[in-house]
Amino acid sequence: MKPENLRRMEADRALVERYLEGCFLYDGEPQQTLFKAMRYSLLAGGKRLRPILTLNFARACGGTAEQALPFAAAVEMVHTYSLIHDDLPCMDDDDYRRGALTCHKVYGEATAVLAGDALLTAAFTRLGMAKLPPERVALAVTMLGECAGELGMVGGQMLDLEGEDKVLSEAEVGAIHVRKTGALIGAACTLGVIAAGGTEQQLDAAAQYAAGLGLAFQIRDDMLDVIGDAEKLGKKTGMDEHKNTYARLLSLDECRRRIDTLTEHAVKALDAFDDTAFLRELAQLLADRDS
Ligand code: GRG
């Protein structure tokens, strides 16, 4: 990535961190343990990829990052809830996430379930609080709900659970990941367009970019479970052996080729926007990431 774009990414990450840092600080409320558990996971680091996408799709449509910030934060809240619930003993049973103990390891299972529930709910409150025209807010609510819910991420998680210990075809694995990983990345990109009042054509193009990026991101994630460094990743590797991953289905060379083709498709969709250097370089950075 060019130095100016790396600086932009760091500045965007800092903007998102500052916004999230100000969330769930309620002095007069007695349920402080819940707020602590929510903030524990929300502020535990992470790449902030999804909110960075939201801010930059808003800019690509002529809007500002500030305008899109509540939408960006909402997507990160949904993402964090999904990680908390995914790490629970009844799902993936993971002890570490983002380089720290998982929420249930620190606060117990029941509190972790509630922290996830509250983050999911708070995401929609944030959308409602955005100072944007009501039709943009309404569209954002529908889009995030569809992408995160039974037709999107939760639907993908269901298919993933049902596929455990079965050998699935590539099409079936694709169907899982389009929903489980791709849908929320789709929400991140399209909510940026919506915040800035972009056109229908830009909304479609953002969804296409997200489709390529999301699948490439997942294939890279599967590769990193095999070839990645646990310290850099902040979680154990070799955890996916019983799962339906691309790294189990395809050779590592084939995974690499798929990532490159999907990244090319993502970048092609950017023709619908004016200023696209950042989003183009971000797609490449993610294709080659090691954490
Ligand atoms: C429990 C409803 C529910 C859904 C779980 C997100 C998810 C669905 C499961 C997490 C496990 C996993 C490997 C999902 C694929 C998506 C993915 C690669 C998530 C990790 O996202 P990053 O790398 O994480 O952006 P950070 O920590 O950087 O934000």
PDB file of C-alpha atoms and ligand atoms in Angstrom:
ATOM      1  CA  MET A   1       0.000   0.000   0.000  1.00  0.00           C
ATOM      2  CA  LYS A   2       1.223   3.520  -0.774  1.00  0.00           C
ATOM      3  CA  PRO A   3       2.299   5.472   2.351  1.00  0.00           C
ATOM      4  CA  GLU A   4      -0.584   7.954   2.025  1.00  0.00           C
ATOM      5  CA  ASN A   5      -3.110   5.122   1.964  1.00  0.00           C
ATOM      6  CA  LEU A   6      -1.468   3.375   4.918  1.00  0.00           C
ATOM      7  CA  ARG A   7      -1.741   6.670   6.790  1.00  0.00           C
ATOM      8  CA  ARG A   8      -5.386   6.932   5.802  1.00  0.00           C
ATOM      9  CA  MET A   9      -6.043   3.422   7.088  1.00  0.00           C
ATOM     10  CA  GLU A  10      -4.372   4.194  10.417  1.00  0.00           C
ATOM     11  CA  ALA A  11      -6.295   7.475  10.733  1.00  0.00           C
ATOM     12  CA  ASP A  12      -9.591   5.702   9.980  1.00  0.00           C
ATOM     13  CA  ARG A  13      -8.815   2.994  12.485  1.00  0.00           C
ATOM     14  CA  ALA A  14      -8.092   5.661  15.117  1.00  0.00           C
ATOM     15  CA  LEU A  15     -11.377   7.435  14.280  1.00  0.00           C
ATOM     16  CA  VAL A  16     -13.316   4.189  14.753  1.00  0.00           C
ATOM     17  CA  GLU A  17     -11.440   3.358  17.994  1.00  0.00           C
ATOM     18  CA  ARG A  18     -12.252   6.791  19.439  1.00  0.00           C
ATOM     19  CA  TYR A  19     -15.930   6.411  18.566  1.00  0.00           C
ATOM     20  CA  LEU A  20     -16.165   2.902  20.044  1.00  0.00           C
ATOM     21  CA  GLU A  21     -14.209   3.997  23.121  1.00  0.00           C
ATOM     22  CA  GLY A  22     -17.077   6.398  23.874  1.00  0.00           C
ATOM     23  CA  CYS A  23     -19.762   3.683  23.717  1.00  0.00           C
ATOM     24  CA  PHE A  24     -21.465   1.924  26.649  1.00  0.00           C
ATOM     25  CA  LEU A  25     -20.182   4.267  29.356  1.00  0.00           C
ATOM     26  CA  TYR A  26     -23.299   4.602  31.481  1.00  0.00           C
ATOM     27  CA  ASP A  27     -22.475   5.938  34.937  1.00  0.00           C
ATOM     28  CA  GLY A  28     -25.881   5.760  36.573  1.00  0.00           C
ATOM     29  CA  GLU A  29     -26.765   2.192  35.528  1.00  0.00           C
ATOM     30  CA  PRO A  30     -26.207  -0.793  37.830  1.00  0.00           C
ATOM     31  CA  GLN A  31     -25.504  -3.419  35.098  1.00  0.00           C
ATOM     32  CA  GLN A  32     -21.823  -2.438  34.896  1.00  0.00           C
ATOM     33  CA  THR A  33     -20.671  -6.045  34.409  1.00  0.00           C
ATOM     34  CA  LEU A  34     -22.579  -6.182  31.139  1.00  0.00           C
ATOM     35  CA  PHE A  35     -21.035  -2.919  29.895  1.00  0.00           C
ATOM     36  CA  LYS A  36     -17.565  -4.166  30.897  1.00  0.00           C
ATOM     37  CA  ALA A  37     -18.012  -7.436  28.996  1.00  0.00           C
ATOM     38  CA  MET A  38     -19.287  -5.579  25.904  1.00  0.00           C
ATOM     39  CA  ARG A  39     -16.384  -3.136  25.987  1.00  0.00           C
ATOM     40  CA  TYR A  40     -13.893  -5.904  26.734  1.00  0.00           C
ATOM     41  CA  SER A  41     -14.563  -7.551  23.384  1.00  0.00           C
ATOM     42  CA  LEU A  42     -15.381  -4.424  21.391  1.00  0.00           C
ATOM     43  CA  LEU A  43     -12.138  -2.695  22.382  1.00  0.00           C
ATOM     44  CA  ALA A  44      -9.865  -5.743  22.218  1.00  0.00           C
ATOM     45  CA  GLY A  45      -8.223  -4.627  18.975  1.00  0.00           C
ATOM     46  CA  GLY A  46      -9.028  -6.266  15.686  1.00  0.00           C
ATOM     47  CA  LYS A  47      -8.265  -4.923  12.259  1.00  0.00           C
ATOM     48  CA  ARG A  48     -11.448  -2.814  12.044  1.00  0.00           C
ATOM     49  CA  LEU A  49     -11.682  -3.871   8.415  1.00  0.00           C
ATOM     50  CA  ARG A  50     -15.468  -3.569   8.206  1.00  0.00           C
ATOM     51  CA  PRO A  51     -15.792  -0.019   9.588  1.00  0.00           C
ATOM     52  CA  ILE A  52     -12.834   1.087   7.455  1.00  0.00           C
ATOM     53  CA  LEU A  53     -14.737  -0.212   4.414  1.00  0.00           C
ATOM     54  CA  THR A  54     -17.850   1.715   5.450  1.00  0.00           C
ATOM     55  CA  LEU A  55     -15.958   4.992   5.839  1.00  0.00           C
ATOM     56  CA  ASN A  56     -14.211   4.598   2.504  1.00  0.00           C
ATOM     57  CA  PHE A  57     -17.295   3.668   0.503  1.00  0.00           C
ATOM     58  CA  ALA A  58     -18.911   6.810   1.912  1.00  0.00           C
ATOM     59  CA  ARG A  59     -15.921   8.839   0.687  1.00  0.00           C
ATOM     60  CA  ALA A  60     -15.965   7.092  -2.697  1.00  0.00           C
ATOM     61  CA  CYS A  61     -19.545   8.380  -3.114  1.00  0.00           C
ATOM     62  CA  GLY A  62     -18.589  11.948  -2.226  1.00  0.00           C
ATOM     63  CA  GLY A  63     -19.605  11.708   1.444  1.00  0.00           C
ATOM     64  CA  THR A  64     -17.516  12.087   4.601  1.00  0.00           C
ATOM     65  CA  ALA A  65     -16.159   9.585   7.101  1.00  0.00           C
ATOM     66  CA  GLU A  66     -17.846  11.453   9.975  1.00  0.00           C
ATOM     67  CA  GLN A  67     -21.229  11.076   8.292  1.00  0.00           C
ATOM     68  CA  ALA A  68     -20.748   7.296   8.041  1.00  0.00           C
ATOM     69  CA  LEU A  69     -19.215   6.733  11.482  1.00  0.00           C
ATOM     70  CA  PRO A  70     -22.364   5.538  13.355  1.00  0.00           C
ATOM     71  CA  PHE A  71     -23.038   3.044  10.522  1.00  0.00           C
ATOM     72  CA  ALA A  72     -19.410   1.894  10.599  1.00  0.00           C
ATOM     73  CA  ALA A  73     -19.563   1.392  14.376  1.00  0.00           C
ATOM     74  CA  ALA A  74     -22.831  -0.535  14.059  1.00  0.00           C
ATOM     75  CA  VAL A  75     -21.240  -3.039  11.665  1.00  0.00           C
ATOM     76  CA  GLU A  76     -18.272  -3.511  14.022  1.00  0.00           C
ATOM     77  CA  MET A  77     -20.694  -4.130  16.923  1.00  0.00           C
ATOM     78  CA  VAL A  78     -22.465  -6.858  14.943  1.00  0.00           C
ATOM     79  CA  HIS A  79     -19.100  -8.349  13.994  1.00  0.00           C
ATOM     80  CA  THR A  80     -17.928  -8.359  17.644  1.00  0.00           C
ATOM     81  CA  TYR A  81     -21.171  -9.979  18.828  1.00  0.00           C
ATOM     82  CA  SER A  82     -20.695 -12.725  16.236  1.00  0.00           C
ATOM     83  CA  LEU A  83     -17.148 -13.388  17.440  1.00  0.00           C
ATOM     84  CA  ILE A  84     -18.256 -13.568  21.110  1.00  0.00           C
ATOM     85  CA  HIS A  85     -21.002 -16.065  20.294  1.00  0.00           C
ATOM     86  CA  ASP A  86     -18.822 -18.034  17.862  1.00  0.00           C
ATOM     87  CA  ASP A  87     -16.185 -18.519  20.605  1.00  0.00           C
ATOM     88  CA  LEU A  88     -18.679 -20.001  23.109  1.00  0.00           C
ATOM     89  CA  PRO A  89     -18.308 -23.649  24.177  1.00  0.00           C
ATOM     90  CA  CYS A  90     -21.546 -24.552  22.340  1.00  0.00           C
ATOM     91  CA  MET A  91     -20.052 -23.245  19.073  1.00  0.00           C
ATOM     92  CA  ASP A  92     -16.295 -23.131  18.410  1.00  0.00           C
ATOM     93  CA  ASP A  93     -15.158 -23.257  22.036  1.00  0.00           C
ATOM     94  CA  ASP A  94     -12.167 -20.928  21.674  1.00  0.00           C
ATOM     95  CA  ASP A  95     -10.076 -19.551  24.538  1.00  0.00           C
ATOM     96  CA  TYR A  96      -8.358 -16.725  22.662  1.00  0.00           C
ATOM     97  CA  ARG A  97      -9.537 -14.026  20.298  1.00  0.00           C
ATOM     98  CA  ARG A  98      -7.762 -10.879  19.152  1.00  0.00           C
ATOM     99  CA  GLY A  99      -4.771 -11.962  21.238  1.00  0.00           C
ATOM    100  CA  ALA A 100      -6.726 -11.967  24.503  1.00  0.00           C
ATOM    101  CA  LEU A 101      -8.892 -14.411  26.448  1.00  0.00           C
ATOM    102  CA  THR A 102     -12.347 -14.776  24.926  1.00  0.00           C
ATOM    103  CA  CYS A 103     -15.294 -12.986  26.548  1.00  0.00           C
ATOM    104  CA  HIS A 104     -16.738 -16.113  28.174  1.00  0.00           C
ATOM    105  CA  LYS A 105     -13.334 -17.076  29.603  1.00  0.00           C
ATOM    106  CA  VAL A 106     -13.207 -13.753  31.451  1.00  0.00           C
ATOM    107  CA  TYR A 107     -16.876 -13.098  32.276  1.00  0.00           C
ATOM    108  CA  GLY A 108     -18.495 -16.536  32.102  1.00  0.00           C
ATOM    109  CA  GLU A 109     -20.791 -17.991  29.487  1.00  0.00           C
ATOM    110  CA  ALA A 110     -24.056 -16.367  30.526  1.00  0.00           C
ATOM    111  CA  THR A 111     -22.557 -12.860  30.566  1.00  0.00           C
ATOM    112  CA  ALA A 112     -20.861 -13.486  27.202  1.00  0.00           C
ATOM    113  CA  VAL A 113     -24.204 -14.466  25.665  1.00  0.00           C
ATOM    114  CA  LEU A 114     -25.755 -11.266  27.034  1.00  0.00           C
ATOM    115  CA  ALA A 115     -22.810  -9.108  25.911  1.00  0.00           C
ATOM    116  CA  GLY A 116     -23.267 -10.459  22.378  1.00  0.00           C
ATOM    117  CA  ASP A 117     -27.033  -9.917  22.501  1.00  0.00           C
ATOM    118  CA  ALA A 118     -26.590  -6.352  23.736  1.00  0.00           C
ATOM    119  CA  LEU A 119     -23.975  -5.512  21.076  1.00  0.00           C
ATOM    120  CA  LEU A 120     -26.278  -6.782  18.336  1.00  0.00           C
ATOM    121  CA  THR A 121     -29.152  -4.709  19.686  1.00  0.00           C
ATOM    122  CA  ALA A 122     -26.990  -1.625  20.215  1.00  0.00           C
ATOM    123  CA  ALA A 123     -25.891  -1.765  16.578  1.00  0.00           C
ATOM    124  CA  PHE A 124     -29.428  -0.996  15.468  1.00  0.00           C
ATOM    125  CA  THR A 125     -29.740   1.770  18.086  1.00  0.00           C
ATOM    126  CA  ARG A 126     -26.609   3.363  16.564  1.00  0.00           C
ATOM    127  CA  LEU A 127     -28.142   3.265  13.097  1.00  0.00           C
ATOM    128  CA  GLY A 128     -31.200   5.006  14.484  1.00  0.00           C
ATOM    129  CA  MET A 129     -29.028   7.682  16.115  1.00  0.00           C
ATOM    130  CA  ALA A 130     -27.256   8.656  12.873  1.00  0.00           C
ATOM    131  CA  LYS A 131     -27.961  12.247  11.872  1.00  0.00           C
ATOM    132  CA  LEU A 132     -28.882  11.358   8.307  1.00  0.00           C
ATOM    133  CA  PRO A 133     -32.079  11.566   6.240  1.00  0.00           C
ATOM    134  CA  PRO A 134     -34.616   9.017   7.586  1.00  0.00           C
ATOM    135  CA  GLU A 135     -34.812   7.092   4.292  1.00  0.00           C
ATOM    136  CA  ARG A 136     -31.051   6.407   4.451  1.00  0.00           C
ATOM    137  CA  VAL A 137     -31.373   5.183   8.047  1.00  0.00           C
ATOM    138  CA  ALA A 138     -34.310   2.929   7.123  1.00  0.00           C
ATOM    139  CA  LEU A 139     -32.366   1.413   4.226  1.00  0.00           C
ATOM    140  CA  ALA A 140     -29.338   0.857   6.464  1.00  0.00           C
ATOM    141  CA  VAL A 141     -31.491  -0.949   9.066  1.00  0.00           C
ATOM    142  CA  THR A 142     -32.937  -3.262   6.413  1.00  0.00           C
ATOM    143  CA  MET A 143     -29.560  -3.924   4.816  1.00  0.00           C
ATOM    144  CA  LEU A 144     -27.769  -4.686   8.093  1.00  0.00           C
ATOM    145  CA  GLY A 145     -30.648  -6.862   9.299  1.00  0.00           C
ATOM    146  CA  GLU A 146     -30.681  -8.893   6.098  1.00  0.00           C
ATOM    147  CA  CYS A 147     -26.912  -9.281   5.957  1.00  0.00           C
ATOM    148  CA  ALA A 148     -26.474 -10.184   9.629  1.00  0.00           C
ATOM    149  CA  GLY A 149     -29.549 -12.353  10.144  1.00  0.00           C
ATOM    150  CA  GLU A 150     -31.039 -15.586   8.937  1.00  0.00           C
ATOM    151  CA  LEU A 151     -30.425 -14.810   5.266  1.00  0.00           C
ATOM    152  CA  GLY A 152     -26.836 -13.760   5.914  1.00  0.00           C
ATOM    153  CA  MET A 153     -24.289 -14.335   8.672  1.00  0.00           C
ATOM    154  CA  VAL A 154     -26.467 -16.317  11.097  1.00  0.00           C
ATOM    155  CA  GLY A 155     -27.714 -18.425   8.179  1.00  0.00           C
ATOM    156  CA  GLY A 156     -24.110 -19.141   7.195  1.00  0.00           C
ATOM    157  CA  GLN A 157     -23.201 -20.114  10.734  1.00  0.00           C
ATOM    158  CA  MET A 158     -26.134 -22.553  10.756  1.00  0.00           C
ATOM    159  CA  LEU A 159     -24.946 -24.189   7.526  1.00  0.00           C
ATOM    160  CA  ASP A 160     -21.419 -24.329   8.894  1.00  0.00           C
ATOM    161  CA  LEU A 161     -22.572 -26.143  12.048  1.00  0.00           C
ATOM    162  CA  GLU A 162     -24.652 -28.582  10.018  1.00  0.00           C
ATOM    163  CA  GLY A 163     -21.703 -29.265   7.712  1.00  0.00           C
ATOM    164  CA  GLU A 164     -19.298 -30.213  10.513  1.00  0.00           C
ATOM    165  CA  ASP A 165     -17.869 -33.721  10.158  1.00  0.00           C
ATOM    166  CA  LYS A 166     -19.335 -33.988   6.645  1.00  0.00           C
ATOM    167  CA  VAL A 167     -17.362 -33.578   3.456  1.00  0.00           C
ATOM    168  CA  LEU A 168     -19.013 -30.775   1.505  1.00  0.00           C
ATOM    169  CA  SER A 169     -18.623 -29.837  -2.147  1.00  0.00           C
ATOM    170  CA  GLU A 170     -16.966 -26.582  -3.150  1.00  0.00           C
ATOM    171  CA  ALA A 171     -20.405 -25.122  -3.958  1.00  0.00           C
ATOM    172  CA  GLU A 172     -21.641 -26.009  -0.472  1.00  0.00           C
ATOM    173  CA  VAL A 173     -18.566 -24.496   1.167  1.00  0.00           C
ATOM    174  CA  GLY A 174     -19.097 -21.391  -0.980  1.00  0.00           C
ATOM    175  CA  ALA A 175     -22.724 -21.153   0.172  1.00  0.00           C
ATOM    176  CA  ILE A 176     -21.551 -21.136   3.793  1.00  0.00           C
ATOM    177  CA  HIS A 177     -18.934 -18.454   3.348  1.00  0.00           C
ATOM    178  CA  VAL A 178     -20.942 -16.123   1.132  1.00  0.00           C
ATOM    179  CA  ARG A 179     -23.318 -15.886   4.088  1.00  0.00           C
ATOM    180  CA  LYS A 180     -21.101 -16.299   7.128  1.00  0.00           C
ATOM    181  CA  THR A 181     -18.269 -13.958   6.116  1.00  0.00           C
ATOM    182  CA  GLY A 182     -19.355 -12.269   2.880  1.00  0.00           C
ATOM    183  CA  ALA A 183     -22.717 -10.915   3.981  1.00  0.00           C
ATOM    184  CA  LEU A 184     -21.411  -8.708   6.792  1.00  0.00           C
ATOM    185  CA  ILE A 185     -18.582  -7.420   4.596  1.00  0.00           C
ATOM    186  CA  GLY A 186     -21.363  -6.643   2.099  1.00  0.00           C
ATOM    187  CA  ALA A 187     -23.211  -4.677   4.785  1.00  0.00           C
ATOM    188  CA  ALA A 188     -20.029  -2.775   5.639  1.00  0.00           C
ATOM    189  CA  CYS A 189     -19.522  -1.643   2.027  1.00  0.00           C
ATOM    190  CA  THR A 190     -23.145  -0.876   1.180  1.00  0.00           C
ATOM    191  CA  LEU A 191     -23.787   1.031   4.428  1.00  0.00           C
ATOM    192  CA  GLY A 192     -21.013   3.432   3.373  1.00  0.00           C
ATOM    193  CA  VAL A 193     -22.817   4.063   0.071  1.00  0.00           C
ATOM    194  CA  ILE A 194     -26.133   4.481   1.893  1.00  0.00           C
ATOM    195  CA  ALA A 195     -24.673   6.942   4.453  1.00  0.00           C
ATOM    196  CA  ALA A 196     -23.368   9.134   1.634  1.00  0.00           C
ATOM    197  CA  GLY A 197     -26.577   8.922  -0.422  1.00  0.00           C
ATOM    198  CA  GLY A 198     -24.896   7.063  -3.311  1.00  0.00           C
ATOM    199  CA  THR A 199     -26.749   5.838  -6.402  1.00  0.00           C
ATOM    200  CA  GLU A 200     -28.389   2.420  -7.004  1.00  0.00           C
ATOM    201  CA  GLN A 201     -25.550   1.612  -9.379  1.00  0.00           C
ATOM    202  CA  GLN A 202     -22.990   2.413  -6.665  1.00  0.00           C
ATOM    203  CA  LEU A 203     -24.920   0.256  -4.208  1.00  0.00           C
ATOM    204  CA  ASP A 204     -24.732  -2.688  -6.628  1.00  0.00           C
ATOM    205  CA  ALA A 205     -21.056  -2.051  -7.305  1.00  0.00           C
ATOM    206  CA  ALA A 206     -20.279  -1.954  -3.566  1.00  0.00           C
ATOM    207  CA  ALA A 207     -22.067  -5.302  -3.174  1.00  0.00           C
ATOM    208  CA  GLN A 208     -19.994  -6.762  -6.023  1.00  0.00           C
ATOM    209  CA  TYR A 209     -16.737  -5.497  -4.545  1.00  0.00           C
ATOM    210  CA  ALA A 210     -17.760  -7.021  -1.213  1.00  0.00           C
ATOM    211  CA  ALA A 211     -18.598 -10.366  -2.824  1.00  0.00           C
ATOM    212  CA  GLY A 212     -15.097 -10.695  -4.292  1.00  0.00           C
ATOM    213  CA  LEU A 213     -13.351  -9.297  -1.245  1.00  0.00           C
ATOM    214  CA  GLY A 214     -15.408 -11.354   1.231  1.00  0.00           C
ATOM    215  CA  LEU A 215     -14.696 -14.702  -0.371  1.00  0.00           C
ATOM    216  CA  ALA A 216     -11.026 -13.857  -0.961  1.00  0.00           C
ATOM    217  CA  PHE A 217     -10.822 -12.806   2.710  1.00  0.00           C
ATOM    218  CA  GLN A 218     -12.287 -16.147   3.832  1.00  0.00           C
ATOM    219  CA  ILE A 219      -9.993 -18.215   1.608  1.00  0.00           C
ATOM    220  CA  ARG A 220      -7.004 -16.285   3.000  1.00  0.00           C
ATOM    221  CA  ASP A 221      -8.361 -16.927   6.511  1.00  0.00           C
ATOM    222  CA  ASP A 222      -8.510 -20.659   5.769  1.00  0.00           C
ATOM    223  CA  MET A 223      -4.966 -20.591   4.375  1.00  0.00           C
ATOM    224  CA  LEU A 224      -3.703 -18.749   7.468  1.00  0.00           C
ATOM    225  CA  ASP A 225      -5.085 -21.487   9.709  1.00  0.00           C
ATOM    226  CA  VAL A 226      -2.621 -23.795   7.899  1.00  0.00           C
ATOM    227  CA  ILE A 227       0.367 -21.558   7.150  1.00  0.00           C
ATOM    228  CA  GLY A 228      -0.160 -18.614   9.529  1.00  0.00           C
ATOM    229  CA  ASP A 229       1.691 -17.597  12.668  1.00  0.00           C
ATOM    230  CA  ALA A 230      -0.408 -17.926  15.843  1.00  0.00           C
ATOM    231  CA  GLU A 231       1.270 -14.945  17.482  1.00  0.00           C
ATOM    232  CA  LYS A 232       0.543 -12.620  14.554  1.00  0.00           C
ATOM    233  CA  LEU A 233      -3.006 -13.949  14.252  1.00  0.00           C
ATOM    234  CA  GLY A 234      -3.762 -13.645  17.977  1.00  0.00           C
ATOM    235  CA  LYS A 235      -5.375 -17.107  17.999  1.00  0.00           C
ATOM    236  CA  LYS A 236      -4.351 -20.738  17.638  1.00  0.00           C
ATOM    237  CA  THR A 237      -3.738 -22.163  14.163  1.00  0.00           C
ATOM    238  CA  GLY A 238      -4.597 -25.696  12.983  1.00  0.00           C
ATOM    239  CA  MET A 239      -8.072 -25.356  14.511  1.00  0.00           C
ATOM    240  CA  ASP A 240      -9.978 -25.916  11.259  1.00  0.00           C
ATOM    241  CA  GLU A 241      -8.997 -29.515  10.560  1.00  0.00           C
ATOM    242  CA  HIS A 242     -12.505 -30.914  11.027  1.00  0.00           C
ATOM    243  CA  LYS A 243     -14.110 -27.978   9.204  1.00  0.00           C
ATOM    244  CA  ASN A 244     -15.172 -27.400   5.657  1.00  0.00           C
ATOM    245  CA  THR A 245     -12.518 -24.903   4.651  1.00  0.00           C
ATOM    246  CA  TYR A 246     -11.074 -24.021   1.257  1.00  0.00           C
ATOM    247  CA  ALA A 247      -7.669 -25.136   2.495  1.00  0.00           C
ATOM    248  CA  ARG A 248      -9.097 -28.644   2.995  1.00  0.00           C
ATOM    249  CA  LEU A 249     -10.880 -28.622  -0.358  1.00  0.00           C
ATOM    250  CA  LEU A 250      -8.172 -27.100  -2.561  1.00  0.00           C
ATOM    251  CA  SER A 251      -4.370 -27.035  -2.696  1.00  0.00           C
ATOM    252  CA  LEU A 252      -2.691 -23.963  -1.219  1.00  0.00           C
ATOM    253  CA  ASP A 253      -1.626 -22.931  -4.756  1.00  0.00           C
ATOM    254  CA  GLU A 254      -5.234 -23.177  -5.939  1.00  0.00           C
ATOM    255  CA  CYS A 255      -6.381 -21.152  -2.905  1.00  0.00           C
ATOM    256  CA  ARG A 256      -3.867 -18.462  -3.919  1.00  0.00           C
ATOM    257  CA  ARG A 257      -5.169 -18.426  -7.503  1.00  0.00           C
ATOM    258  CA  ARG A 258      -8.782 -18.108  -6.301  1.00  0.00           C
ATOM    259  CA  ILE A 259      -7.847 -15.196  -4.041  1.00  0.00           C
ATOM    260  CA  ASP A 260      -6.152 -13.413  -6.940  1.00  0.00           C
ATOM    261  CA  THR A 261      -9.118 -13.888  -9.297  1.00  0.00           C
ATOM    262  CA  LEU A 262     -11.651 -12.787  -6.663  1.00  0.00           C
ATOM    263  CA  THR A 263      -9.548  -9.727  -5.817  1.00  0.00           C
ATOM    264  CA  GLU A 264      -9.449  -8.804  -9.525  1.00  0.00           C
ATOM    265  CA  HIS A 265     -13.260  -9.053  -9.670  1.00  0.00           C
ATOM    266  CA  ALA A 266     -13.571  -6.872  -6.575  1.00  0.00           C
ATOM    267  CA  VAL A 267     -11.301  -4.209  -8.020  1.00  0.00           C
ATOM    268  CA  LYS A 268     -13.175  -4.216 -11.349  1.00  0.00           C
ATOM    269  CA  ALA A 269     -16.413  -3.290  -9.534  1.00  0.00           C
ATOM    270  CA  LEU A 270     -14.766  -0.059  -8.371  1.00  0.00           C
ATOM    271  CA  ASP A 271     -15.202   1.464 -11.845  1.00  0.00           C
ATOM    272  CA  ALA A 272     -18.546   2.850 -10.583  1.00  0.00           C
ATOM    273  CA  PHE A 273     -16.737   5.245  -8.205  1.00  0.00           C
ATOM    274  CA  ASP A 274     -14.391   8.210  -8.629  1.00  0.00           C
ATOM    275  CA  ASP A 275     -11.706   7.975  -5.978  1.00  0.00           C
ATOM    276  CA  THR A 276     -10.842   4.283  -5.704  1.00  0.00           C
ATOM    277  CA  ALA A 277      -7.080   4.040  -5.069  1.00  0.00           C
ATOM    278  CA  PHE A 278      -7.564   3.280  -1.367  1.00  0.00           C
ATOM    279  CA  LEU A 279     -10.199   0.561  -1.871  1.00  0.00           C
ATOM    280  CA  ARG A 280      -8.127  -1.015  -4.652  1.00  0.00           C
ATOM    281  CA  GLU A 281      -5.013  -1.181  -2.494  1.00  0.00           C
ATOM    282  CA  LEU A 282      -7.017  -2.419   0.503  1.00  0.00           C
ATOM    283  CA  ALA A 283      -8.280  -5.408  -1.523  1.00  0.00           C
ATOM    284  CA  GLN A 284      -4.685  -6.275  -2.430  1.00  0.00           C
ATOM    285  CA  LEU A 285      -3.453  -5.831   1.127  1.00  0.00           C
ATOM    286  CA  LEU A 286      -6.111  -8.233   2.416  1.00  0.00           C
ATOM    287  CA  ALA A 287      -5.312 -10.785  -0.277  1.00  0.00           C
ATOM    288  CA  ASP A 288      -1.727 -10.901   0.983  1.00  0.00           C
ATOM    289  CA  ARG A 289      -2.372 -10.423   4.709  1.00  0.00           C
ATOM    290  CA  ASP A 290      -0.696 -12.582   7.354  1.00  0.00           C
ATOM    291  CA  SER A 291      -2.884 -11.601  10.308  1.00  0.00           C
TER     292      SER A 291
HETATM  293  C1  GRG B   1     -22.235 -16.822  16.019  1.00  0.00           C
HETATM  294  C2  GRG B   1     -24.041 -15.661  14.710  1.00  0.00           C
HETATM  295  C3  GRG B   1     -22.678 -16.155  14.782  1.00  0.00           C
HETATM  296  C4  GRG B   1     -21.904 -15.994  13.707  1.00  0.00           C
HETATM  297  C5  GRG B   1     -20.506 -16.332  13.693  1.00  0.00           C
HETATM  298  C6  GRG B   1     -18.055 -14.324  12.345  1.00  0.00           C
HETATM  299  C7  GRG B   1     -18.492 -15.715  12.589  1.00  0.00           C
HETATM  300  C8  GRG B   1     -19.902 -16.063  12.360  1.00  0.00           C
HETATM  301  C9  GRG B   1     -17.620 -16.614  13.069  1.00  0.00           C
HETATM  302  C10 GRG B   1     -16.224 -16.323  13.422  1.00  0.00           C
HETATM  303  C11 GRG B   1     -15.324 -17.372  12.874  1.00  0.00           C
HETATM  304  C12 GRG B   1     -14.836 -17.078  11.529  1.00  0.00           C
HETATM  305  C13 GRG B   1     -13.482 -17.569  11.152  1.00  0.00           C
HETATM  306  C14 GRG B   1     -15.577 -16.407  10.691  1.00  0.00           C
HETATM  307  C15 GRG B   1     -15.221 -16.034   9.369  1.00  0.00           C
HETATM  308  C16 GRG B   1     -15.168 -14.552   9.312  1.00  0.00           C
HETATM  309  C17 GRG B   1     -13.906 -14.079   9.854  1.00  0.00           C
HETATM  310  C18 GRG B   1     -12.671 -14.350   9.112  1.00  0.00           C
HETATM  311  C19 GRG B   1     -13.919 -13.403  10.998  1.00  0.00           C
HETATM  312  C20 GRG B   1     -12.751 -12.753  11.586  1.00  0.00           C
HETATM  313  O1  GRG B   1     -12.755 -11.440  11.099  1.00  0.00           O
HETATM  314  P1  GRG B   1     -11.498 -10.500  11.199  1.00  0.00           P
HETATM  315  O2  GRG B   1     -10.275 -11.228  10.720  1.00  0.00           O
HETATM  316  O3  GRG B   1     -11.376 -10.299  12.764  1.00  0.00           O
HETATM  317  O4  GRG B   1     -11.826  -9.209  10.531  1.00  0.00           O
HETATM  318  P2  GRG B   1     -10.844  -9.032  13.583  1.00  0.00           P
HETATM  319  O5  GRG B   1     -10.559  -9.583  14.957  1.00  0.00           O
HETATM  320  O6  GRG B   1      -9.625  -8.473  12.908  1.00  0.00           O
HETATM  321  O7  GRG B   1     -11.978  -8.059  13.605  1.00  0.00           O
END
